[in-house]
mmCIF file of C-alpha atoms in Angstrom:
data_model
loop_
_atom_site.group_PDB
_atom_site.id
_atom_site.type_symbol
_atom_site.label_atom_id
_atom_site.label_comp_id
_atom_site.label_asym_id
_atom_site.label_seq_id
_atom_site.Cartn_x
_atom_site.Cartn_y
_atom_site.Cartn_z
ATOM 1 C CA ILE A 139 107.696 172.830 49.924
ATOM 2 C CA LEU A 140 110.899 172.197 48.002
ATOM 3 C CA ALA A 141 114.079 174.240 48.506
ATOM 4 C CA LYS A 142 117.484 173.989 46.837
ATOM 5 C CA ILE A 143 120.552 176.238 46.747
ATOM 6 C CA GLU A 144 120.968 178.040 43.409
ATOM 7 C CA THR A 145 124.176 177.851 41.401
ATOM 8 C CA THR A 146 123.373 181.228 39.846
ATOM 9 C CA PRO A 147 121.313 183.583 42.035
ATOM 10 C CA GLY A 148 117.827 184.023 40.594
ATOM 11 C CA THR A 149 118.104 180.999 38.273
ATOM 12 C CA ASP A 150 115.850 178.015 39.005
ATOM 13 C CA SER A 151 117.877 175.257 40.670
ATOM 14 C CA VAL A 152 115.049 172.802 39.851
ATOM 15 C CA PRO A 153 114.486 171.278 43.301
ATOM 16 C CA ALA A 154 113.116 167.734 43.327
ATOM 17 C CA GLY A 155 111.328 165.548 45.863
ATOM 18 C CA SER A 156 114.633 164.908 47.647
ATOM 19 C CA ASP A 157 114.763 168.665 48.381
ATOM 20 C CA ALA A 158 111.491 168.601 50.318
ATOM 21 C CA VAL A 159 111.269 170.715 53.482
ATOM 22 C CA LEU A 160 109.177 169.519 56.419
ATOM 23 C CA VAL A 161 107.310 172.573 57.742
ATOM 24 C CA SER A 162 104.414 173.749 59.864
ATOM 25 C CA ASP A 163 102.532 177.059 60.197
ATOM 26 C CA ALA A 164 103.293 178.071 56.605
ATOM 27 C CA THR A 165 102.048 181.219 54.862
ATOM 28 C CA PHE A 166 102.712 182.380 51.300
ATOM 29 C CA GLU A 167 102.010 185.745 49.710
ATOM 30 C CA THR A 168 102.506 187.417 46.354
ATOM 31 C CA VAL A 169 103.105 191.079 47.130
ATOM 32 C CA TYR A 170 101.925 193.589 44.525
ATOM 33 C CA GLU A 171 103.061 197.209 44.668
ATOM 34 C CA ASN A 172 100.403 198.509 42.306
ATOM 35 C CA VAL A 173 100.196 202.093 41.066
ATOM 36 C CA GLU A 174 97.055 204.270 41.014
ATOM 37 C CA ARG A 175 96.592 206.340 37.841
ATOM 38 C CA ASN A 176 94.618 209.108 39.592
ATOM 39 C CA ILE A 177 93.018 210.322 36.360
ATOM 40 C CA LEU A 178 90.577 213.271 36.650
ATOM 41 C CA ARG A 179 87.070 212.649 35.315
ATOM 42 C CA PRO A 180 83.782 214.580 35.545
ATOM 43 C CA THR A 181 82.105 211.486 37.056
ATOM 44 C CA PHE A 182 82.608 209.088 39.921
ATOM 45 C CA GLY A 183 84.519 205.846 39.342
ATOM 46 C CA HIS A 184 87.879 204.161 39.553
ATOM 47 C CA SER A 185 90.645 206.021 37.733
ATOM 48 C CA GLY A 186 92.511 202.814 36.990
ATOM 49 C CA MET A 187 95.415 200.907 38.482
ATOM 50 C CA LEU A 188 98.577 199.486 36.962
ATOM 51 C CA VAL A 189 100.274 196.320 38.147
ATOM 52 C CA GLY A 190 103.709 197.363 39.396
ATOM 53 C CA THR A 191 106.578 195.645 41.179
ATOM 54 C CA ARG A 192 105.747 192.248 42.583
ATOM 55 C CA TYR A 193 107.603 189.698 44.642
ATOM 56 C CA VAL A 194 106.811 186.708 46.825
ATOM 57 C CA ARG A 195 107.132 186.068 50.528
ATOM 58 C CA ALA A 196 107.104 182.765 52.440
ATOM 59 C CA GLU A 197 107.107 182.103 56.172
ATOM 60 C CA PHE A 198 107.213 178.707 57.824
ATOM 61 C CA THR A 199 108.469 176.837 60.872
ATOM 62 C CA CYS A 200 110.962 173.941 60.839
ATOM 63 C CA GLU A 201 111.998 171.751 63.736
ATOM 64 C CA LEU A 202 115.551 172.063 65.057
ATOM 65 C CA PHE A 203 117.705 168.940 65.224
ATOM 66 C CA SER A 204 121.194 167.711 64.425
ATOM 67 C CA GLY A 205 122.297 165.706 61.400
ATOM 68 C CA GLY A 206 122.094 162.343 63.190
ATOM 69 C CA ALA A 207 125.836 161.678 63.031
ATOM 70 C CA LEU A 208 128.998 163.664 63.686
ATOM 71 C CA GLY A 209 129.945 165.825 60.721
ATOM 72 C CA VAL A 210 126.610 165.381 58.886
ATOM 73 C CA ALA A 211 124.821 168.600 57.916
ATOM 74 C CA PRO A 212 121.161 168.792 58.977
ATOM 75 C CA ALA A 213 118.421 168.816 56.339
ATOM 76 C CA TYR A 214 117.651 172.484 57.009
ATOM 77 C CA GLY A 215 121.242 173.497 56.199
ATOM 78 C CA PRO A 216 120.339 175.117 52.846
ATOM 79 C CA LEU A 217 117.756 177.302 54.609
ATOM 80 C CA LEU A 218 120.362 178.655 57.046
ATOM 81 C CA ARG A 219 122.809 179.226 54.184
ATOM 82 C CA ALA A 220 120.186 181.399 52.454
ATOM 83 C CA CYS A 221 119.930 183.417 55.700
ATOM 84 C CA ALA A 222 123.459 184.830 55.259
ATOM 85 C CA MET A 223 125.347 182.038 56.998
ATOM 86 C CA ALA A 224 128.370 180.027 55.943
ATOM 87 C CA GLU A 225 128.263 176.265 56.469
ATOM 88 C CA THR A 226 131.488 174.579 57.602
ATOM 89 C CA VAL A 227 131.538 170.774 57.745
ATOM 90 C CA THR A 228 134.342 169.047 59.651
ATOM 91 C CA THR A 229 134.245 165.380 58.649
ATOM 92 C CA ASP A 230 133.150 162.999 61.415
ATOM 93 C CA THR A 231 133.251 165.856 63.919
ATOM 94 C CA LEU A 232 131.140 168.975 63.550
ATOM 95 C CA VAL A 233 128.942 171.212 61.387
ATOM 96 C CA GLU A 234 128.950 174.973 62.047
ATOM 97 C CA TYR A 235 126.893 177.896 60.738
ATOM 98 C CA GLU A 236 128.345 181.393 61.144
ATOM 99 C CA PRO A 237 127.155 184.798 59.872
ATOM 100 C CA ILE A 238 128.527 186.422 56.727
ATOM 101 C CA SER A 239 128.095 189.903 55.234
ATOM 102 C CA GLU A 240 128.776 189.216 51.538
ATOM 103 C CA ASP A 241 128.778 186.457 48.915
ATOM 104 C CA PHE A 242 125.310 185.316 49.967
ATOM 105 C CA GLU A 243 123.766 182.103 48.733
ATOM 106 C CA THR A 244 120.199 181.958 47.434
ATOM 107 C CA LEU A 245 117.429 179.389 47.213
ATOM 108 C CA THR A 246 114.825 178.304 44.752
ATOM 109 C CA ILE A 247 111.669 177.539 46.734
ATOM 110 C CA LYS A 248 108.695 175.785 45.160
ATOM 111 C CA TYR A 249 105.382 175.202 46.892
ATOM 112 C CA SER A 250 102.330 173.329 45.704
ATOM 113 C CA ALA A 251 98.766 174.483 46.326
ATOM 114 C CA ASP A 252 95.904 172.387 44.950
ATOM 115 C CA GLY A 253 97.517 171.504 41.613
ATOM 116 C CA VAL A 254 99.392 174.794 41.143
ATOM 117 C CA ILE A 255 103.148 174.919 41.702
ATOM 118 C CA HIS A 256 104.533 178.356 42.586
ATOM 119 C CA THR A 257 108.212 179.194 42.150
ATOM 120 C CA MET A 258 110.242 181.642 44.222
ATOM 121 C CA LEU A 259 113.692 182.528 42.862
ATOM 122 C CA GLY A 260 116.755 184.114 44.443
ATOM 123 C CA CYS A 261 115.320 183.650 47.933
ATOM 124 C CA MET A 262 117.039 185.203 50.944
ATOM 125 C CA GLY A 263 115.697 185.465 54.455
ATOM 126 C CA THR A 264 116.042 185.439 58.195
ATOM 127 C CA VAL A 265 115.308 183.025 61.037
ATOM 128 C CA ASN A 266 114.166 183.136 64.659
ATOM 129 C CA ILE A 267 115.246 180.166 66.818
ATOM 130 C CA THR A 268 113.262 179.094 69.882
ATOM 131 C CA MET A 269 114.589 176.600 72.425
ATOM 132 C CA THR A 270 112.111 176.877 75.304
ATOM 133 C CA GLU A 271 111.627 174.291 78.049
ATOM 134 C CA GLY A 272 108.708 171.949 77.440
ATOM 135 C CA GLU A 273 108.463 172.808 73.734
ATOM 136 C CA ARG A 274 109.881 171.381 70.520
ATOM 137 C CA PRO A 275 112.931 173.368 69.365
ATOM 138 C CA THR A 276 111.999 175.340 66.252
ATOM 139 C CA MET A 277 113.206 177.789 63.621
ATOM 140 C CA ARG A 278 110.799 180.341 62.150
ATOM 141 C CA PHE A 279 111.997 181.272 58.647
ATOM 142 C CA SER A 280 110.924 184.265 56.566
ATOM 143 C CA PHE A 281 112.035 184.467 52.910
ATOM 144 C CA VAL A 282 111.520 186.941 50.071
ATOM 145 C CA GLY A 283 111.999 185.956 46.447
ATOM 146 C CA ILE A 284 111.446 186.803 42.795
ATOM 147 C CA ASP A 285 108.072 185.659 41.486
ATOM 148 C CA GLY A 286 108.881 182.818 39.100
ATOM 149 C CA GLY A 287 105.225 182.384 38.209
ATOM 150 C CA PRO A 288 102.690 179.601 38.705
ATOM 151 C CA ALA A 289 102.345 176.380 36.709
ATOM 152 C CA ALA A 290 99.610 173.754 36.639
ATOM 153 C CA ALA A 291 101.471 170.541 37.451
ATOM 154 C CA SER A 292 101.482 167.589 39.764
ATOM 155 C CA ALA A 293 103.559 167.982 42.902
ATOM 156 C CA PRO A 294 106.613 165.704 43.113
ATOM 157 C CA THR A 295 106.650 163.010 45.774
ATOM 158 C CA PRO A 296 108.517 164.468 48.769
ATOM 159 C CA ALA A 297 111.244 162.526 50.583
ATOM 160 C CA TYR A 298 111.554 163.489 54.248
ATOM 161 C CA THR A 299 114.089 160.868 55.361
ATOM 162 C CA ALA A 300 116.668 163.526 56.299
ATOM 163 C CA TRP A 301 114.140 165.386 58.446
ATOM 164 C CA ARG A 302 114.630 163.869 61.855
ATOM 165 C CA THR A 303 112.262 163.893 64.838
ATOM 166 C CA PRO A 304 113.519 166.419 67.424
ATOM 167 C CA GLN A 305 113.695 166.006 71.172
ATOM 168 C CA VAL A 306 111.601 168.273 73.375
ATOM 169 C CA VAL A 307 113.627 170.845 75.294
ATOM 170 C CA THR A 308 113.755 169.385 78.833
ATOM 171 C CA ALA A 309 116.256 169.002 81.658
ATOM 172 C CA GLN A 310 116.906 165.441 80.430
ATOM 173 C CA ASN A 311 117.581 166.480 76.831
ATOM 174 C CA SER A 312 119.258 169.882 77.221
ATOM 175 C CA ASP A 313 122.215 171.386 79.075
ATOM 176 C CA ARG A 314 121.914 174.395 81.338
ATOM 177 C CA LEU A 315 122.341 177.892 79.938
ATOM 178 C CA THR A 316 125.999 178.882 80.284
ATOM 179 C CA ILE A 317 127.139 182.489 80.645
ATOM 180 C CA GLY A 318 130.808 183.429 80.265
ATOM 181 C CA GLY A 319 132.046 180.218 78.637
ATOM 182 C CA THR A 320 134.554 179.775 75.809
ATOM 183 C CA TYR A 321 133.700 178.079 72.518
ATOM 184 C CA SER A 322 136.082 175.899 70.512
ATOM 185 C CA ALA A 323 135.197 173.294 67.870
ATOM 186 C CA GLY A 324 131.734 172.547 69.191
ATOM 187 C CA VAL A 325 132.687 172.500 72.866
ATOM 188 C CA VAL A 326 131.902 175.195 75.441
ATOM 189 C CA SER A 327 134.220 175.236 78.444
ATOM 190 C CA GLY A 328 134.234 177.336 81.595
ATOM 191 C CA GLY A 329 131.629 179.922 82.461
ATOM 192 C CA THR A 330 128.751 179.601 84.910
ATOM 193 C CA GLU A 331 125.718 177.381 84.390
ATOM 194 C CA TYR A 332 122.289 178.746 85.277
ATOM 195 C CA CYS A 333 118.829 177.282 85.755
ATOM 196 C CA SER A 334 116.750 178.764 82.918
ATOM 197 C CA ARG A 335 113.623 178.416 80.827
ATOM 198 C CA GLY A 336 115.681 178.160 77.634
ATOM 199 C CA LEU A 337 116.662 180.648 74.974
ATOM 200 C CA THR A 338 115.113 182.577 72.081
ATOM 201 C CA PHE A 339 117.475 183.942 69.425
ATOM 202 C CA ASP A 340 116.440 186.076 66.445
ATOM 203 C CA ILE A 341 119.090 186.418 63.719
ATOM 204 C CA ALA A 342 117.172 189.527 62.535
ATOM 205 C CA ASN A 343 118.527 189.819 59.009
ATOM 206 C CA ASP A 344 117.101 192.810 57.147
ATOM 207 C CA ALA A 345 115.960 190.743 54.149
ATOM 208 C CA LYS A 346 114.025 192.736 51.585
ATOM 209 C CA TYR A 347 113.123 192.921 47.910
ATOM 210 C CA ILE A 348 114.999 195.692 46.124
ATOM 211 C CA ALA A 349 113.558 196.882 42.797
ATOM 212 C CA MET A 350 116.087 198.345 40.343
ATOM 213 C CA LEU A 351 116.209 198.790 36.577
ATOM 214 C CA CYS A 352 119.196 196.495 36.300
ATOM 215 C CA ASP A 353 120.485 193.052 37.256
ATOM 216 C CA GLY A 354 120.460 194.167 40.909
ATOM 217 C CA THR A 355 116.708 193.670 41.153
ATOM 218 C CA GLY A 356 115.677 191.022 43.654
ATOM 219 C CA PRO A 357 116.086 189.925 47.258
ATOM 220 C CA ASP A 358 118.975 191.203 49.322
ATOM 221 C CA ILE A 359 120.131 191.239 52.935
ATOM 222 C CA THR A 360 121.318 194.710 53.899
ATOM 223 C CA ASP A 361 121.873 194.417 57.661
ATOM 224 C CA ARG A 362 121.799 192.064 60.645
ATOM 225 C CA LYS A 363 121.066 192.917 64.278
ATOM 226 C CA PRO A 364 120.628 189.682 66.262
ATOM 227 C CA THR A 365 118.697 189.803 69.519
ATOM 228 C CA GLY A 366 117.389 187.308 72.041
ATOM 229 C CA ASN A 367 116.018 186.717 75.501
ATOM 230 C CA PHE A 368 116.086 184.218 78.356
ATOM 231 C CA GLU A 369 114.761 183.792 81.892
ATOM 232 C CA LEU A 370 116.892 182.683 84.846
ATOM 233 C CA GLU A 371 116.271 181.492 88.386
ATOM 234 C CA LEU A 372 118.947 183.266 90.455
ATOM 235 C CA SER A 373 120.186 183.440 93.973
ATOM 236 C CA ALA A 374 120.281 186.891 95.542
ATOM 237 C CA ALA A 375 124.037 187.115 94.991
ATOM 238 C CA GLN A 376 123.720 185.987 91.356
ATOM 239 C CA GLU A 377 121.027 188.566 90.652
ATOM 240 C CA VAL A 378 123.099 191.386 92.145
ATOM 241 C CA SER A 379 126.105 190.294 90.053
ATOM 242 C CA LEU A 380 124.025 190.055 86.879
ATOM 243 C CA ARG A 381 122.505 193.512 87.359
ATOM 244 C CA SER A 382 125.963 194.951 88.055
ATOM 245 C CA ASP A 383 127.238 193.508 84.755
ATOM 246 C CA ILE A 384 124.265 194.980 82.904
ATOM 247 C CA ASN A 385 124.725 198.411 84.478
ATOM 248 C CA ALA A 386 128.436 198.363 83.612
ATOM 249 C CA ASN A 387 127.815 197.394 79.949
ATOM 250 C CA THR A 388 129.828 194.220 80.526
ATOM 251 C CA LYS A 389 129.601 191.835 77.572
ATOM 252 C CA ARG A 390 129.166 188.108 78.162
ATOM 253 C CA THR A 391 129.081 184.935 76.062
ATOM 254 C CA LEU A 392 125.923 182.801 76.060
ATOM 255 C CA ALA A 393 125.584 179.117 75.226
ATOM 256 C CA LEU A 394 122.816 176.538 75.147
ATOM 257 C CA LEU A 395 123.270 172.969 73.899
ATOM 258 C CA HIS A 396 120.295 170.714 73.188
ATOM 259 C CA GLY A 397 120.270 166.966 72.536
ATOM 260 C CA SER A 398 120.945 163.942 74.702
ATOM 261 C CA THR A 399 123.574 162.068 72.631
ATOM 262 C CA GLU A 400 126.547 162.874 70.426
ATOM 263 C CA GLY A 401 125.561 163.182 66.771
ATOM 264 C CA ASN A 402 122.167 164.441 67.897
ATOM 265 C CA ARG A 403 123.143 167.681 69.600
ATOM 266 C CA VAL A 404 122.612 171.240 68.334
ATOM 267 C CA GLY A 405 123.820 174.355 70.099
ATOM 268 C CA ILE A 406 123.895 178.140 69.947
ATOM 269 C CA PHE A 407 126.899 180.126 71.115
ATOM 270 C CA VAL A 408 126.672 183.936 71.255
ATOM 271 C CA THR A 409 130.171 185.403 71.384
ATOM 272 C CA ASN A 410 129.501 188.954 72.577
ATOM 273 C CA ALA A 411 126.101 189.465 74.205
ATOM 274 C CA MET A 412 125.126 192.884 75.523
ATOM 275 C CA LEU A 413 122.597 192.068 78.272
ATOM 276 C CA THR A 414 119.792 194.570 78.768
ATOM 277 C CA SER A 415 116.469 195.248 80.487
ATOM 278 C CA PRO A 416 116.229 192.783 83.409
ATOM 279 C CA THR A 417 112.629 192.269 84.526
ATOM 280 C CA TYR A 418 110.957 190.059 87.098
ATOM 281 C CA GLN A 419 108.832 187.212 85.715
ATOM 282 C CA ASP A 420 106.397 184.983 87.621
ATOM 283 C CA PHE A 421 106.643 181.357 86.508
ATOM 284 C CA GLU A 422 104.411 178.946 88.409
ATOM 285 C CA GLY A 423 104.940 180.952 91.573
ATOM 286 C CA ARG A 424 108.715 181.152 91.166
ATOM 287 C CA LEU A 425 110.411 184.496 90.666
ATOM 288 C CA LEU A 426 112.603 184.541 87.551
ATOM 289 C CA VAL A 427 114.687 187.313 86.054
ATOM 290 C CA GLY A 428 114.019 187.883 82.357
ATOM 291 C CA VAL A 429 116.865 189.357 80.297
ATOM 292 C CA THR A 430 117.040 190.542 76.694
ATOM 293 C CA PHE A 431 120.313 190.812 74.800
ATOM 294 C CA ASN A 432 121.913 192.084 71.617
ATOM 295 C CA ALA A 433 124.486 189.867 69.903
ATOM 296 C CA GLU A 434 127.216 192.313 68.883
ATOM 297 C CA PRO A 435 130.212 191.648 66.609
ATOM 298 C CA ILE A 436 133.768 191.681 67.928
ATOM 299 C CA THR A 437 135.772 191.984 64.701
ATOM 300 C CA GLY A 438 132.883 191.291 62.320
ATOM 301 C CA ASP A 439 130.791 188.281 61.223
ATOM 302 C CA ASP A 440 131.437 186.634 64.602
ATOM 303 C CA GLU A 441 128.296 187.378 66.620
ATOM 304 C CA PHE A 442 127.272 183.740 66.961
ATOM 305 C CA VAL A 443 127.749 180.160 65.844
ATOM 306 C CA ILE A 444 125.075 177.496 65.426
ATOM 307 C CA TYR A 445 126.661 174.069 65.659
ATOM 308 C CA CYS A 446 125.684 170.405 65.343
ATOM 309 C CA ARG A 447 127.677 167.589 66.943
#
């Protein structure tokens, strides 16, 4: 798979081998919205079908890691940018990804299948991030795009040097989940740390293909409703306090930082989490409290930040 940000949305950015994306669990689909003719005849038989609107969809998983040095954007940065996020690079310090609601960037995605190269144009999408103990940290991307057509051609030689090997989410490699902390320039201060099983966070962009008889035809993102979940091991007093916050609709910040050394750390900070639906979970004989949450905006486009440092 090759992916490169487009200068003009919907115009092939001509990704090369240096734009290769290291993926697993990939699926690709050309979606046809065909139209039945429904013609009346005095005999049995098909009444005919017309090829209608078509677009392409791609889903794949990428590993989550930092850029390898302070202020270096990770290789998957273009994918996040095409999921309605703005990338901010602070030289020698930090890279941040925050949600936006307009001026979206788009990708050209090319994938090769047995001598046929398929092109997806104007791609926009969404991503679900999983940072669960004992597993590799991953991002599950889903993109829709304009069908740029197939071509019989040799695949370019991919270069994966920027795709770094992640660390497994463990107590040695990851910080504890923090609730109620304050985020500033890649650092979370204050709050309370909890023993957890990690964090799952779904950006939940409403990415879809919109068919119009104008230049507005193509992929678009029309909404975003981020959600997530986590499981905590709590003392009796902590559980009572947590349930009281939930019952009172009290919003909290959430933070999880993964990576054992500076330059190799990636974190998620949720600025305004509405905690909901606490349930008991049995993990290896230990009683955990599972919690889901909605990441709500405060003033707008501030529900979360994904950061690398």
